[in-house]
mmCIF file with all atom_site columns, C-alpha atoms in Angstrom:
data_model
loop_
_atom_site.group_PDB
_atom_site.id
_atom_site.type_symbol
_atom_site.label_atom_id
_atom_site.label_alt_id
_atom_site.label_comp_id
_atom_site.label_asym_id
_atom_site.label_entity_id
_atom_site.label_seq_id
_atom_site.pdbx_PDB_ins_code
_atom_site.Cartn_x
_atom_site.Cartn_y
_atom_site.Cartn_z
_atom_site.occupancy
_atom_site.B_iso_or_equiv
_atom_site.pdbx_formal_charge
_atom_site.auth_seq_id
_atom_site.auth_comp_id
_atom_site.auth_asym_id
_atom_site.auth_atom_id
_atom_site.pdbx_PDB_model_num
ATOM 1  C CA . GLY A 1 1  ? 14.563  -14.397 13.180  1.00 77.00 ? 1  GLY A CA 1
ATOM 2  C CA . GLN A 1 2  ? 13.189  -14.569 9.643   1.00 92.00 ? 2  GLN A CA 1
ATOM 3  C CA . ILE A 1 3  ? 9.711   -13.804 8.936   1.00 93.00 ? 3  ILE A CA 1
ATOM 4  C CA . SER A 1 4  ? 7.204   -15.835 6.056   1.00 94.00 ? 4  SER A CA 1
ATOM 5  C CA . TRP A 1 5  ? 6.014   -13.590 3.365   1.00 92.00 ? 5  TRP A CA 1
ATOM 6  C CA . ASP A 1 6  ? 2.631   -14.364 4.588   1.00 94.00 ? 6  ASP A CA 1
ATOM 7  C CA . GLY A 1 7  ? 3.470   -13.128 7.758   1.00 95.00 ? 7  GLY A CA 1
ATOM 8  C CA . TYR A 1 8  ? 5.046   -9.926  6.285   1.00 93.00 ? 8  TYR A CA 1
ATOM 9  C CA . GLU A 1 9  ? 2.086   -9.429  4.349   1.00 93.00 ? 9  GLU A CA 1
ATOM 10 C CA . ARG A 1 10 ? 0.042   -9.392  7.253   1.00 94.00 ? 10 ARG A CA 1
ATOM 11 C CA . ARG A 1 11 ? 2.144   -7.231  9.351   1.00 95.00 ? 11 ARG A CA 1
ATOM 12 C CA . TYR A 1 12 ? 2.265   -4.849  6.602   1.00 93.00 ? 12 TYR A CA 1
ATOM 13 C CA . ARG A 1 13 ? -1.213  -4.454  5.912   1.00 93.00 ? 13 ARG A CA 1
ATOM 14 C CA . SER A 1 14 ? -1.900  -4.340  9.989   1.00 95.00 ? 14 SER A CA 1
ATOM 15 C CA . GLU A 1 15 ? 0.719   -1.387  10.055  1.00 94.00 ? 15 GLU A CA 1
ATOM 16 C CA . MET A 1 16 ? -0.881  0.633   6.969   1.00 91.00 ? 16 MET A CA 1
ATOM 17 C CA . GLU A 1 17 ? -4.405  0.014   8.625   1.00 91.00 ? 17 GLU A CA 1
ATOM 18 C CA . THR A 1 18 ? -2.904  1.565   12.035  1.00 94.00 ? 18 THR A CA 1
ATOM 19 C CA . LEU A 1 19 ? -1.246  4.370   10.254  1.00 91.00 ? 19 LEU A CA 1
ATOM 20 C CA . ALA A 1 20 ? -4.441  5.243   8.400   1.00 89.00 ? 20 ALA A CA 1
ATOM 21 C CA . GLN A 1 21 ? -6.688  5.452   11.942  1.00 90.00 ? 21 GLN A CA 1
ATOM 22 C CA . ARG A 1 22 ? -4.329  7.435   13.340  1.00 93.00 ? 22 ARG A CA 1
ATOM 23 C CA . SER A 1 23 ? -3.672  10.064  10.028  1.00 90.00 ? 23 SER A CA 1
ATOM 24 C CA . PRO A 1 24 ? -6.293  9.629   7.652   1.00 84.00 ? 24 PRO A CA 1
ATOM 25 C CA . ASP A 1 25 ? -5.790  12.640  6.405   1.00 87.00 ? 25 ASP A CA 1
ATOM 26 C CA . ARG A 1 26 ? -2.198  11.816  5.401   1.00 87.00 ? 26 ARG A CA 1
ATOM 27 C CA . PHE A 1 27 ? -3.224  8.905   2.934   1.00 85.00 ? 27 PHE A CA 1
ATOM 28 C CA . LEU A 1 28 ? -6.495  10.785  1.277   1.00 86.00 ? 28 LEU A CA 1
ATOM 29 C CA . SER A 1 29 ? -4.124  13.762  0.745   1.00 88.00 ? 29 SER A CA 1
ATOM 30 C CA . LEU A 1 30 ? -2.034  11.557  -1.052  1.00 86.00 ? 30 LEU A CA 1
ATOM 31 C CA . LEU A 1 31 ? -4.590  9.987   -3.006  1.00 85.00 ? 31 LEU A CA 1
ATOM 32 C CA . ARG A 1 32 ? -6.058  13.465  -4.046  1.00 85.00 ? 32 ARG A CA 1
ATOM 33 C CA . ARG A 1 33 ? -2.878  14.174  -6.022  1.00 87.00 ? 33 ARG A CA 1
ATOM 34 C CA . PRO A 1 34 ? -3.232  14.161  -9.806  1.00 85.00 ? 34 PRO A CA 1
ATOM 35 C CA . GLU A 1 35 ? -0.722  11.354  -10.077 1.00 83.00 ? 35 GLU A CA 1
ATOM 36 C CA . VAL A 1 36 ? 1.290   9.173   -7.736  1.00 82.00 ? 36 VAL A CA 1
ATOM 37 C CA . THR A 1 37 ? 4.469   6.841   -8.329  1.00 82.00 ? 37 THR A CA 1
ATOM 38 C CA . LEU A 1 38 ? 5.542   4.187   -6.421  1.00 81.00 ? 38 LEU A CA 1
ATOM 39 C CA . VAL A 1 39 ? 9.050   2.834   -7.002  1.00 80.00 ? 39 VAL A CA 1
ATOM 40 C CA . CYS A 1 40 ? 10.959  -0.216  -5.702  1.00 77.00 ? 40 CYS A CA 1
ATOM 41 C CA . TYR A 1 41 ? 13.993  -2.065  -6.484  1.00 80.00 ? 41 TYR A CA 1
ATOM 42 C CA . GLU A 1 42 ? 11.937  -5.821  -6.384  1.00 82.00 ? 42 GLU A CA 1
ATOM 43 C CA . VAL A 1 43 ? 12.205  -7.596  -9.743  1.00 81.00 ? 43 VAL A CA 1
ATOM 44 C CA . SER A 1 44 ? 8.873   -8.921  -9.504  1.00 81.00 ? 44 SER A CA 1
ATOM 45 C CA . PRO A 1 45 ? 5.462   -6.927  -7.406  1.00 81.00 ? 45 PRO A CA 1
ATOM 46 C CA . ALA A 1 46 ? 4.720   -10.746 -6.692  1.00 84.00 ? 46 ALA A CA 1
ATOM 47 C CA . ARG A 1 47 ? 6.465   -10.070 -3.300  1.00 87.00 ? 47 ARG A CA 1
ATOM 48 C CA . CYS A 1 48 ? 6.971   -6.633  -3.020  1.00 87.00 ? 48 CYS A CA 1
ATOM 49 C CA . HIS A 1 49 ? 5.586   -3.666  -0.572  1.00 87.00 ? 49 HIS A CA 1
ATOM 50 C CA . ARG A 1 50 ? 5.005   -1.709  -3.347  1.00 86.00 ? 50 ARG A CA 1
ATOM 51 C CA . ARG A 1 51 ? 1.943   -3.949  -4.700  1.00 86.00 ? 51 ARG A CA 1
ATOM 52 C CA . LEU A 1 52 ? 0.953   -4.397  -1.290  1.00 90.00 ? 52 LEU A CA 1
ATOM 53 C CA . LEU A 1 53 ? 0.874   -0.551  -0.921  1.00 88.00 ? 53 LEU A CA 1
ATOM 54 C CA . ALA A 1 54 ? -0.892  -0.013  -3.913  1.00 86.00 ? 54 ALA A CA 1
ATOM 55 C CA . GLU A 1 55 ? -3.562  -2.420  -3.340  1.00 87.00 ? 55 GLU A CA 1
ATOM 56 C CA . TRP A 1 56 ? -4.198  -1.090  -0.098  1.00 88.00 ? 56 TRP A CA 1
ATOM 57 C CA . LEU A 1 57 ? -4.333  2.573   -1.460  1.00 87.00 ? 57 LEU A CA 1
ATOM 58 C CA . ALA A 1 58 ? -6.945  1.641   -4.027  1.00 87.00 ? 58 ALA A CA 1
ATOM 59 C CA . ARG A 1 59 ? -8.843  -0.290  -1.679  1.00 87.00 ? 59 ARG A CA 1
ATOM 60 C CA . ILE A 1 60 ? -8.676  3.026   0.813   1.00 85.00 ? 60 ILE A CA 1
ATOM 61 C CA . ALA A 1 61 ? -9.581  5.381   -2.496  1.00 86.00 ? 61 ALA A CA 1
ATOM 62 C CA . GLY A 1 62 ? -12.439 3.289   -3.337  1.00 85.00 ? 62 GLY A CA 1
ATOM 63 C CA . GLU A 1 63 ? -13.742 3.810   0.203   1.00 85.00 ? 63 GLU A CA 1
ATOM 64 C CA . HIS A 1 64 ? -13.604 7.391   -0.239  1.00 82.00 ? 64 HIS A CA 1
ATOM 65 C CA . GLY A 1 65 ? -14.755 7.736   -3.904  1.00 83.00 ? 65 GLY A CA 1
ATOM 66 C CA . VAL A 1 66 ? -11.586 8.458   -5.140  1.00 83.00 ? 66 VAL A CA 1
ATOM 67 C CA . GLN A 1 67 ? -10.339 7.011   -8.506  1.00 80.00 ? 67 GLN A CA 1
ATOM 68 C CA . VAL A 1 68 ? -7.267  4.781   -8.931  1.00 79.00 ? 68 VAL A CA 1
ATOM 69 C CA . VAL A 1 69 ? -5.498  3.235   -11.880 1.00 78.00 ? 69 VAL A CA 1
ATOM 70 C CA . LEU A 1 70 ? -3.258  0.694   -10.846 1.00 74.00 ? 70 LEU A CA 1
ATOM 71 C CA . ASP A 1 71 ? -0.172  -0.412  -13.141 1.00 73.00 ? 71 ASP A CA 1
ATOM 72 C CA . VAL A 1 72 ? 1.843   -2.909  -10.925 1.00 66.00 ? 72 VAL A CA 1
ATOM 73 C CA . GLN A 1 73 ? 4.466   -4.166  -13.423 1.00 64.00 ? 73 GLN A CA 1
#
């Protein structure tokens, strides 16, 4: 069946939280790189997983004292 955007967003964020709990070092090592670029084919970030991931990573980074600059276009 189909899922609404709100449902997708909740599920995606939940999966990211689960992955971070299972392997926090995976995300922290990504955040400690000098530069990370997320790329997606969607025309607008409004309904795109790259925006969700970027916002989620920024929140996790802040919790661990890592600075993140978001440029979601």
